[in-house]
PDB file of C-alpha atoms and ligand atoms in Angstrom:
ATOM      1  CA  UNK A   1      15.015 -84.129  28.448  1.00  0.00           C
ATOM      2  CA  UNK A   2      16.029 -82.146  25.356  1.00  0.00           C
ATOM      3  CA  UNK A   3      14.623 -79.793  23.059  1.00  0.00           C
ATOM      4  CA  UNK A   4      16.056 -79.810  19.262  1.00  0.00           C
ATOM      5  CA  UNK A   5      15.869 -76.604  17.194  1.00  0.00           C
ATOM      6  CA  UNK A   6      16.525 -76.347  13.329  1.00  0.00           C
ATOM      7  CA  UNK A   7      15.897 -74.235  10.520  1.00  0.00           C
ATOM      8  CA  UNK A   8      16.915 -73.482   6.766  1.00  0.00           C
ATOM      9  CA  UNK A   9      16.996 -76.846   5.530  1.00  0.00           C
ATOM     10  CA  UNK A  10      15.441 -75.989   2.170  1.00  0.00           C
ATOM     11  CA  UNK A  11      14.086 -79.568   1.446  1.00  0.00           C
ATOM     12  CA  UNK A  12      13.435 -79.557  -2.277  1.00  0.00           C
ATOM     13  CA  UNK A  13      13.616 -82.362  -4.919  1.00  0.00           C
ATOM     14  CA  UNK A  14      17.263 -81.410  -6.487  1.00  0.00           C
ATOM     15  CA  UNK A  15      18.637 -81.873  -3.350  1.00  0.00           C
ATOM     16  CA  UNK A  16      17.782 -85.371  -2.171  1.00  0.00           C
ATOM     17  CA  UNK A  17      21.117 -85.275   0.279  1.00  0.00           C
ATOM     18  CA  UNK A  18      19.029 -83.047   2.438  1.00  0.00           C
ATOM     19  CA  UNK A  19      16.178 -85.132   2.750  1.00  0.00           C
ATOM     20  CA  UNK A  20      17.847 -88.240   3.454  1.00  0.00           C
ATOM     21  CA  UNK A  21      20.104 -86.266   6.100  1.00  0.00           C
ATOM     22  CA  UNK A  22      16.983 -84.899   7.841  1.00  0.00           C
ATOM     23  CA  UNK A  23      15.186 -88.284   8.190  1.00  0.00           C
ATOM     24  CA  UNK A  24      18.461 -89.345   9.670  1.00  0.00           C
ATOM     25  CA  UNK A  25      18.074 -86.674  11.888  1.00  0.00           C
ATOM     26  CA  UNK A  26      14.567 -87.187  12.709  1.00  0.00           C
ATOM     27  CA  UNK A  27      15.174 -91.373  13.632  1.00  0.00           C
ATOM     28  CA  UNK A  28      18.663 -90.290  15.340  1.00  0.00           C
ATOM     29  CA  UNK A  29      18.293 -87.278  17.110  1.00  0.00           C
ATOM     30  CA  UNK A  30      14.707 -86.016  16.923  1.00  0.00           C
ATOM     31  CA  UNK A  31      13.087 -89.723  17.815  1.00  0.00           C
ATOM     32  CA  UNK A  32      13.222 -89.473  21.942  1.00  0.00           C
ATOM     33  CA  UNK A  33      13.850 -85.907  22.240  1.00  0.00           C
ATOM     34  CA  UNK A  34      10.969 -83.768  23.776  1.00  0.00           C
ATOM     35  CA  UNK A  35      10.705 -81.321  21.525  1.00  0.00           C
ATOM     36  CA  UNK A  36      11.628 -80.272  18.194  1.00  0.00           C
ATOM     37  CA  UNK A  37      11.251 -76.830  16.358  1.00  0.00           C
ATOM     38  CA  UNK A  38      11.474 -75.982  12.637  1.00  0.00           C
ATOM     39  CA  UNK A  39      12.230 -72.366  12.377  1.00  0.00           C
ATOM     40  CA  UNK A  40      11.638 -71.808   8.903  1.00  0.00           C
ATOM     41  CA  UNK A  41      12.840 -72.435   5.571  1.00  0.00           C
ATOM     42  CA  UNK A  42      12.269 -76.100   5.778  1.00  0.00           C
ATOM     43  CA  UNK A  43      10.754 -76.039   2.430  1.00  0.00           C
ATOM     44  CA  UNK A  44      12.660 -74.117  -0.589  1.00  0.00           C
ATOM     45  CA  UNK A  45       8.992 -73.579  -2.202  1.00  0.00           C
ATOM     46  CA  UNK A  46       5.605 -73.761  -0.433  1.00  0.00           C
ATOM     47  CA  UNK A  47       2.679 -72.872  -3.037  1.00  0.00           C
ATOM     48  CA  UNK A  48       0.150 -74.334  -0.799  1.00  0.00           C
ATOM     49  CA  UNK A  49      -0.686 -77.769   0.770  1.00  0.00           C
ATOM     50  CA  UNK A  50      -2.457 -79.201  -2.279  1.00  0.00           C
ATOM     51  CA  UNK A  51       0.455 -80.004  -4.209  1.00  0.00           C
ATOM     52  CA  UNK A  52       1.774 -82.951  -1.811  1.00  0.00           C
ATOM     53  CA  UNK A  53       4.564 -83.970  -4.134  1.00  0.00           C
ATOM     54  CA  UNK A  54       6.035 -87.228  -2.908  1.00  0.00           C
ATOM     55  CA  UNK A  55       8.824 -85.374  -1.305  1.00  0.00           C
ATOM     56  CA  UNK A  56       6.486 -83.628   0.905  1.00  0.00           C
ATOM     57  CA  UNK A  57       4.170 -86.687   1.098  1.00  0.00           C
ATOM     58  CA  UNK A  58       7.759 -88.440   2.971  1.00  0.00           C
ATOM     59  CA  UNK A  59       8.669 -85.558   5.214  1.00  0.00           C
ATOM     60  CA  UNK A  60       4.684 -85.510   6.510  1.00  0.00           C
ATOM     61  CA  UNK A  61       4.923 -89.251   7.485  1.00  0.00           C
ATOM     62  CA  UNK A  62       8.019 -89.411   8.494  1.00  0.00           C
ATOM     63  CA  UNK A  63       7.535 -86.161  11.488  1.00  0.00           C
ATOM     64  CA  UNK A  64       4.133 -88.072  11.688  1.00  0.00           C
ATOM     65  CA  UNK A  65       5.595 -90.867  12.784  1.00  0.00           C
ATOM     66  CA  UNK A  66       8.143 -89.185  15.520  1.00  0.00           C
ATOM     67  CA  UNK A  67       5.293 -87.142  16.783  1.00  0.00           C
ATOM     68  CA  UNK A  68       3.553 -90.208  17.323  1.00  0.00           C
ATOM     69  CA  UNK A  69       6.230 -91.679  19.158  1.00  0.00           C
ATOM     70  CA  UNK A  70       5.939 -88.718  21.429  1.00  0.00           C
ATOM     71  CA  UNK A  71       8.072 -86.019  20.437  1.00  0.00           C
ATOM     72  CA  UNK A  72       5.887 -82.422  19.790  1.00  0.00           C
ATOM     73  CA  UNK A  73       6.816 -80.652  16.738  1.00  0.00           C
ATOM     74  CA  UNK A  74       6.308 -77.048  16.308  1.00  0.00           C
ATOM     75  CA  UNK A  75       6.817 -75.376  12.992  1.00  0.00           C
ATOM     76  CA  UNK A  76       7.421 -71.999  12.450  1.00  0.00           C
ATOM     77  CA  UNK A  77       6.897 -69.935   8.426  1.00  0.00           C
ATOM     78  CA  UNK A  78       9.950 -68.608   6.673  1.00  0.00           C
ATOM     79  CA  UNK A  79       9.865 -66.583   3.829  1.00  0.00           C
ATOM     80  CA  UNK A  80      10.025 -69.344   1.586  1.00  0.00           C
ATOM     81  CA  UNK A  81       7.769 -71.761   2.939  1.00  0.00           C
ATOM     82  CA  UNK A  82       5.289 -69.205   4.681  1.00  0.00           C
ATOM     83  CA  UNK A  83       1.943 -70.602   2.566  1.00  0.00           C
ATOM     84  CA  UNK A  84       2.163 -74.309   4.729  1.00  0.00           C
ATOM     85  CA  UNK A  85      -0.983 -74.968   6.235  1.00  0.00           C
ATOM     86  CA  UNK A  86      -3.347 -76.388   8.986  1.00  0.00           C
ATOM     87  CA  UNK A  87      -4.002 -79.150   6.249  1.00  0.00           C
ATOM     88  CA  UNK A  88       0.071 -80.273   6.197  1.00  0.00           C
ATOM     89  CA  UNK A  89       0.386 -79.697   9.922  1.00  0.00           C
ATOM     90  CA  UNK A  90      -2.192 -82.360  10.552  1.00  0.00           C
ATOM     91  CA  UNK A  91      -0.671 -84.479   8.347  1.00  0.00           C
ATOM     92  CA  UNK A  92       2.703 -83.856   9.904  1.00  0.00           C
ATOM     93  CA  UNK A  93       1.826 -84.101  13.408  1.00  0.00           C
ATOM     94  CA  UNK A  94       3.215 -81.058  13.815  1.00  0.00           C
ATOM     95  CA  UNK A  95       1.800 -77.257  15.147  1.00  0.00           C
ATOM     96  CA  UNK A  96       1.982 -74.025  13.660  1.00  0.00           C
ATOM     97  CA  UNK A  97       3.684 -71.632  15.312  1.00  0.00           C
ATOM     98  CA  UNK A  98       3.446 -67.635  15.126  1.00  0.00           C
ATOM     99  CA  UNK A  99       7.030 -65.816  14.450  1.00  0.00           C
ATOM    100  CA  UNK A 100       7.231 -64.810  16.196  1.00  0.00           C
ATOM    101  CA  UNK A 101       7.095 -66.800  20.099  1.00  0.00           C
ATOM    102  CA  UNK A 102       7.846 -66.930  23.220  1.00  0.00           C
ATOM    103  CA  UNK A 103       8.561 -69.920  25.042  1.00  0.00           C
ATOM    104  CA  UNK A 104       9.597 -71.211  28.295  1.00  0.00           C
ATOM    105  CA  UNK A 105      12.976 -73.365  27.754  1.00  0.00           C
ATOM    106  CA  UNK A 106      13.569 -74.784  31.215  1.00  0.00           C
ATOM    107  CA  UNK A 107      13.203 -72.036  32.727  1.00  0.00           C
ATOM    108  CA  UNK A 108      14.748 -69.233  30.395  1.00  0.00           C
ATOM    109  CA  UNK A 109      12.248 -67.490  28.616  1.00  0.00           C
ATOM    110  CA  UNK A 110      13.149 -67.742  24.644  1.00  0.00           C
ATOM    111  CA  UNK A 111      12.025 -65.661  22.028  1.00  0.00           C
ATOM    112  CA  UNK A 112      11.778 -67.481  18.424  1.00  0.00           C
ATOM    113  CA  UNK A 113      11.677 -65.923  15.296  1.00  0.00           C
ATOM    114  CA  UNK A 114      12.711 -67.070  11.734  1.00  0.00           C
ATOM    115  CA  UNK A 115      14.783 -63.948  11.578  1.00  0.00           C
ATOM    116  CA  UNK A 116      13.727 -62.522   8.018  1.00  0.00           C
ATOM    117  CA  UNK A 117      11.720 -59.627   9.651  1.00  0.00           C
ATOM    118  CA  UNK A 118      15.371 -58.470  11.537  1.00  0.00           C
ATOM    119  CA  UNK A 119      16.892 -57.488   8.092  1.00  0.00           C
ATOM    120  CA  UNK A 120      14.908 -54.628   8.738  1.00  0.00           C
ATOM    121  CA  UNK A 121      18.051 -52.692   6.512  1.00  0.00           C
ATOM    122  CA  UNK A 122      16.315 -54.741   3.235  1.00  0.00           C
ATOM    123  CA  UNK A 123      13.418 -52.133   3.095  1.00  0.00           C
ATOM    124  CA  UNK A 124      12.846 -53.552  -0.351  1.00  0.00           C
ATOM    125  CA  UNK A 125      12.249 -57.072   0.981  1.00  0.00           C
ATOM    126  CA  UNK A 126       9.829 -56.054   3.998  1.00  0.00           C
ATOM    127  CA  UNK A 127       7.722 -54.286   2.019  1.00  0.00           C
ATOM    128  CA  UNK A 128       7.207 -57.464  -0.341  1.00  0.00           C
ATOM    129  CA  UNK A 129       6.937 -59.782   3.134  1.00  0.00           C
ATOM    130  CA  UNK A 130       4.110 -57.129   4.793  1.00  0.00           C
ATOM    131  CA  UNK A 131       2.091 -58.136   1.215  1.00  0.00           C
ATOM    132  CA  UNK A 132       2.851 -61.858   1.056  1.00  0.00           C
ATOM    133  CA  UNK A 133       2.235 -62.130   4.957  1.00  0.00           C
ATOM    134  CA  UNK A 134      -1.284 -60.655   4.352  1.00  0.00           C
ATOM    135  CA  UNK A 135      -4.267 -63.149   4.995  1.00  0.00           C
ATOM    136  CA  UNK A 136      -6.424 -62.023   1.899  1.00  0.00           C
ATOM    137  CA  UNK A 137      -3.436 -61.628  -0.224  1.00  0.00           C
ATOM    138  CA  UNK A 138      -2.413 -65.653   0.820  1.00  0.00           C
ATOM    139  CA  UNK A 139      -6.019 -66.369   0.112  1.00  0.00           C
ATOM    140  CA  UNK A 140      -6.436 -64.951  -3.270  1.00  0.00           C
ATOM    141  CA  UNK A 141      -2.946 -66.371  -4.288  1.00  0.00           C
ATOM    142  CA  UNK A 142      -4.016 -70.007  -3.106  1.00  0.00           C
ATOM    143  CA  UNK A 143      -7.423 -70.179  -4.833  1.00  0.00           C
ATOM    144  CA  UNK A 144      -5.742 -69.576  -8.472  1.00  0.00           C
ATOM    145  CA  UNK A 145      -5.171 -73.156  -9.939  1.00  0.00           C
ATOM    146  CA  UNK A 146      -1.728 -75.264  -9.021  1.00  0.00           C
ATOM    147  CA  UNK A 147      -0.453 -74.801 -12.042  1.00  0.00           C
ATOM    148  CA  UNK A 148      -0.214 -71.127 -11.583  1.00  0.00           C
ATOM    149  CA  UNK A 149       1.203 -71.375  -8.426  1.00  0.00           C
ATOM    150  CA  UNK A 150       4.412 -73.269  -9.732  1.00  0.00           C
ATOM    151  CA  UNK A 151       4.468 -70.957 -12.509  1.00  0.00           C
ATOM    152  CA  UNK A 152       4.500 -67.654 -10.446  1.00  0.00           C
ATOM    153  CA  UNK A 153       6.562 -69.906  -7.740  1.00  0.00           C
ATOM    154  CA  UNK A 154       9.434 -70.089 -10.727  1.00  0.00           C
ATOM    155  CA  UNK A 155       9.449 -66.789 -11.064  1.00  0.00           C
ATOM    156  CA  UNK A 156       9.225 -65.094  -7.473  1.00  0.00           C
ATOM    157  CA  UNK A 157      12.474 -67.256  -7.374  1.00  0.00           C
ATOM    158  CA  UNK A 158      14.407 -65.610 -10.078  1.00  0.00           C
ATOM    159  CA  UNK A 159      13.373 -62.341  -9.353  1.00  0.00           C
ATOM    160  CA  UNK A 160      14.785 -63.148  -5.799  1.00  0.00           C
ATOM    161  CA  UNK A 161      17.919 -64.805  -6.156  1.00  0.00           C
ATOM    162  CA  UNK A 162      18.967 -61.548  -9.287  1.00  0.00           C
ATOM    163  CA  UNK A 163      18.030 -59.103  -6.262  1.00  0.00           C
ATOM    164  CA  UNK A 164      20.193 -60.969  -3.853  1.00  0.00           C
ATOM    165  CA  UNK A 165      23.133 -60.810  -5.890  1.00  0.00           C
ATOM    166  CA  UNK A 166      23.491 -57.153  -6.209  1.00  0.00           C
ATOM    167  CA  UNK A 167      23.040 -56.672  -2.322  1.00  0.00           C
ATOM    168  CA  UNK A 168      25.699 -56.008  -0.038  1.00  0.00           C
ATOM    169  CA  UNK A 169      26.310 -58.318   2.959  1.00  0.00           C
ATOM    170  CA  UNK A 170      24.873 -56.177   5.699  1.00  0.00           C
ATOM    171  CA  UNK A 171      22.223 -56.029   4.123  1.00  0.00           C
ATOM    172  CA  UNK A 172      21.427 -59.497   4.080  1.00  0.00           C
ATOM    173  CA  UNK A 173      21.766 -59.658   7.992  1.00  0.00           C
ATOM    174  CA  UNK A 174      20.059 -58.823  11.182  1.00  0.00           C
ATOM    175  CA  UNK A 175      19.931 -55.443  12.264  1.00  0.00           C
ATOM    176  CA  UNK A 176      21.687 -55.519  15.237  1.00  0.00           C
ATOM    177  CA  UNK A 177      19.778 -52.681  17.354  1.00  0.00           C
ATOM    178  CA  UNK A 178      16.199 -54.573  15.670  1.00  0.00           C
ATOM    179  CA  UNK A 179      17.991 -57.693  17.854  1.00  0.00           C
ATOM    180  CA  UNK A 180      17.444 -55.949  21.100  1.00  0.00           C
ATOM    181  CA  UNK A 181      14.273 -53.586  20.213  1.00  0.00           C
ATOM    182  CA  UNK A 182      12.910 -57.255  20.157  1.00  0.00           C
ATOM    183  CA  UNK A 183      14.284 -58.937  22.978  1.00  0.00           C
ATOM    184  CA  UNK A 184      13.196 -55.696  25.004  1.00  0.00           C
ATOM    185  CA  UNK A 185       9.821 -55.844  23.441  1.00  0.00           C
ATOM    186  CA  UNK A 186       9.129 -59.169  24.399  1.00  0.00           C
ATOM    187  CA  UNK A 187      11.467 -58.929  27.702  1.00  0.00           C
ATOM    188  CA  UNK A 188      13.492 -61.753  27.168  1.00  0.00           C
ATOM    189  CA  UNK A 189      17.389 -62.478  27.132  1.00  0.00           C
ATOM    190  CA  UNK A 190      17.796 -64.891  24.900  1.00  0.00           C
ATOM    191  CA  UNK A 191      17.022 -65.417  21.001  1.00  0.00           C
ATOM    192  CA  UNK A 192      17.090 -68.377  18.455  1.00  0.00           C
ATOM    193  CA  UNK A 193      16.165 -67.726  14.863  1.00  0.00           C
ATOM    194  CA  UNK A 194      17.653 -68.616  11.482  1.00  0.00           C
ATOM    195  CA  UNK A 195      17.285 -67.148   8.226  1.00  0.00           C
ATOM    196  CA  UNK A 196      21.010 -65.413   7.848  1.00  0.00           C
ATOM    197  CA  UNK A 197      22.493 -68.910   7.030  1.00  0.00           C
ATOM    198  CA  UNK A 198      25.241 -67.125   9.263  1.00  0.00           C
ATOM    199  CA  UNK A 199      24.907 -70.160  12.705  1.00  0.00           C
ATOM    200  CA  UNK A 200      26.973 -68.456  15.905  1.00  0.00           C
ATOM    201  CA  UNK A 201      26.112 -67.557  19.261  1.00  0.00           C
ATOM    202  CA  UNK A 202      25.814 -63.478  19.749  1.00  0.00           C
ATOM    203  CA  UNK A 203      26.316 -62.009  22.925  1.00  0.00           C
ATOM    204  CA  UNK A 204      25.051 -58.753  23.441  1.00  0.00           C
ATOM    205  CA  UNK A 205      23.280 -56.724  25.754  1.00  0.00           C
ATOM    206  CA  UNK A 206      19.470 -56.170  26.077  1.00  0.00           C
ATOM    207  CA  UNK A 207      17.181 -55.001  28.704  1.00  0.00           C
ATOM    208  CA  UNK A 208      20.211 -53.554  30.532  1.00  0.00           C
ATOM    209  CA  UNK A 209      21.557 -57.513  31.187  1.00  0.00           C
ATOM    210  CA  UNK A 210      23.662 -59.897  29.738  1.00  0.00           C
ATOM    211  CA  UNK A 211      21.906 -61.304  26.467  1.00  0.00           C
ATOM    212  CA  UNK A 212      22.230 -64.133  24.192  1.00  0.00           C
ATOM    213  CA  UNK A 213      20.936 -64.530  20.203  1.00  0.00           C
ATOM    214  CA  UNK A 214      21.443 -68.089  18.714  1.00  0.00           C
ATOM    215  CA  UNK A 215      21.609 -68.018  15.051  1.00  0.00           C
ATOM    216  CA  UNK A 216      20.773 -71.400  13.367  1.00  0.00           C
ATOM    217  CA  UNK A 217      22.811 -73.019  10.551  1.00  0.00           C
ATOM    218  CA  UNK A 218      21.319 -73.923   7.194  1.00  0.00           C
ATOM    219  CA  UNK A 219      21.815 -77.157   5.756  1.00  0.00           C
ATOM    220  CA  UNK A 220      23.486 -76.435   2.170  1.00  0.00           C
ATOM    221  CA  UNK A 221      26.776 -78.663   3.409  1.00  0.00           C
ATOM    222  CA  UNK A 222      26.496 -79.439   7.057  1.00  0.00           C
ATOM    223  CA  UNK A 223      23.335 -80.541   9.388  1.00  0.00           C
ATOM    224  CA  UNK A 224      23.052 -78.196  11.902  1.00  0.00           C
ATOM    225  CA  UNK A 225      20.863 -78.298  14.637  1.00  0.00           C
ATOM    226  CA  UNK A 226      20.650 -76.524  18.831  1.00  0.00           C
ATOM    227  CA  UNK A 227      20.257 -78.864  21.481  1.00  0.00           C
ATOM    228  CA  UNK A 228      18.949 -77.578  24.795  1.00  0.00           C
ATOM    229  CA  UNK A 229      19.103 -79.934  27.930  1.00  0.00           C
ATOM    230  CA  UNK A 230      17.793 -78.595  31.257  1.00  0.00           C
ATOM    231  CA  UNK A 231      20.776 -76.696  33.363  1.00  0.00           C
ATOM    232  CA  UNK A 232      23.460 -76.573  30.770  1.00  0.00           C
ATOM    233  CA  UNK A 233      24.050 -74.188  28.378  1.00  0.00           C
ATOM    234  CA  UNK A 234      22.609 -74.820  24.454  1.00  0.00           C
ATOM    235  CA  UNK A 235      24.644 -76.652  22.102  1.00  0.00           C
ATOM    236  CA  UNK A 236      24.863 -75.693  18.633  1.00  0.00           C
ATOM    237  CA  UNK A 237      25.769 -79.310  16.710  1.00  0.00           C
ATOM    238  CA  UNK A 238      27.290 -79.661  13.002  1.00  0.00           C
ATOM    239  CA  UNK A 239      28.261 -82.593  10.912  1.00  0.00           C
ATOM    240  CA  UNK A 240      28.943 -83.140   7.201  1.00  0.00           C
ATOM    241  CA  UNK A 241      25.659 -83.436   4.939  1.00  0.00           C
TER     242      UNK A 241
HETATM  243 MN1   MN B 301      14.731 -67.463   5.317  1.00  0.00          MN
END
């Protein structure tokens, strides 16, 4: 029994390395497995599920066709790829899930969360992600024609990647007492999200006991992914793209 979890991949068409690496992953490590999570950020760009480009035509089929062979496959927004839909989940296999959850993992409840709402020190960012997480907002963005999308799509990118360059490293991580406000919200002791593109294993202290947060790695240069077996601790797992 194992459970696979993996986020940040930023599939996109420049980068067919990626691609190739994840449906390497998916026939080697996902195929057989009992579960596998996508924490967000599997997608660079998500304008909504009537584009299917080929590349996202490929991934569909190919989790299709692991979910069909028995594996479940939960996937979870990030703030890239937060407009994917009941429409691409069907044709994925796969189910939605909120960010954030909580799940039973063997035994240890886990919270899951793609991590973007803990850079709660980015004040400038979570106003933007209160707007673009709004249902009507989402609604009136995906009813303006395709070609729109990509346009505004283009931009949104720009605008973010200038802003990110001018802002200093804390910024761009969790906040660490946001970390345990959560964990204490949600009474758990132990966390898994992604987002940072920072992977480690954080031990800290929450609900007055011993507590663990498991930061995912993004797949830029290495394939990272968390493997959880019943009884043994999880194993955060790395090899060259
Ligand atoms: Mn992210």
């Amino acid at each position: 029994m194992t459970t696979l979890f993996i986020s940040d991949l930023h599939l996109e068409e420049s980068r067919p390395d990626i691609t190739r690496a994840f449906l390497a992953f998916l026939e080697q490590k996902a195929a057989g497995a009992e579960r596998l999570y996508i924490l967000g950020d599997f997608f660079e760009a998500w304008i909504g599920d009537d584009e299917r480009t080929p590349l996202q035509e490929k991934v569909a089929a190919a989790l299709r066709n692991v979910s069909g062979g028995g594996t479940e496959i939960f996937l979870m927004h990030g703030n890239r790829d937060f407009l994917i839909g009941a429409n691409f989940c069907d044709r994925a296999g796969a189910a939605l899930l909120e960010d954030p959850s909580v799940i039973d993992l063997y035994g240890t409840p886990t919270l899951l969360m793609h991590g973007d709402s803990l850079c709660t020190a980015d004040e400038e960012y979570q106003k933007l992600r209160v707007n673009m997480r709004n249902p009507q907002w989402q609604k009136m963005i995906l009813q303006r024609p395709l070609k729109d999308r990509q346009q505004m799509a283009r931009q949104l990118r720009e605008i973010s990647m200038a802003k990110n360059q001018d802002k200093e490293e804390f910024i761009m991580d969790v906040t660490p007492g946001e970390v345990v406000r959560e964990m204490e919200a949600h009474g758990v002791q132990r966390m898994i999200h992604g987002h940072t593109h920072r992977p480690a294993e954080h031990a800290l202290t929450a609900n007055g006991q011993p507590a663990k947060r498991i930061v995912l790695g993004d797949w830029a240069e290495n394939v990272w992914w968390l493997e959880v077996t019943p009884g043994a601790s999880p194993i955060l797992g790395k090899h060259p793209l």
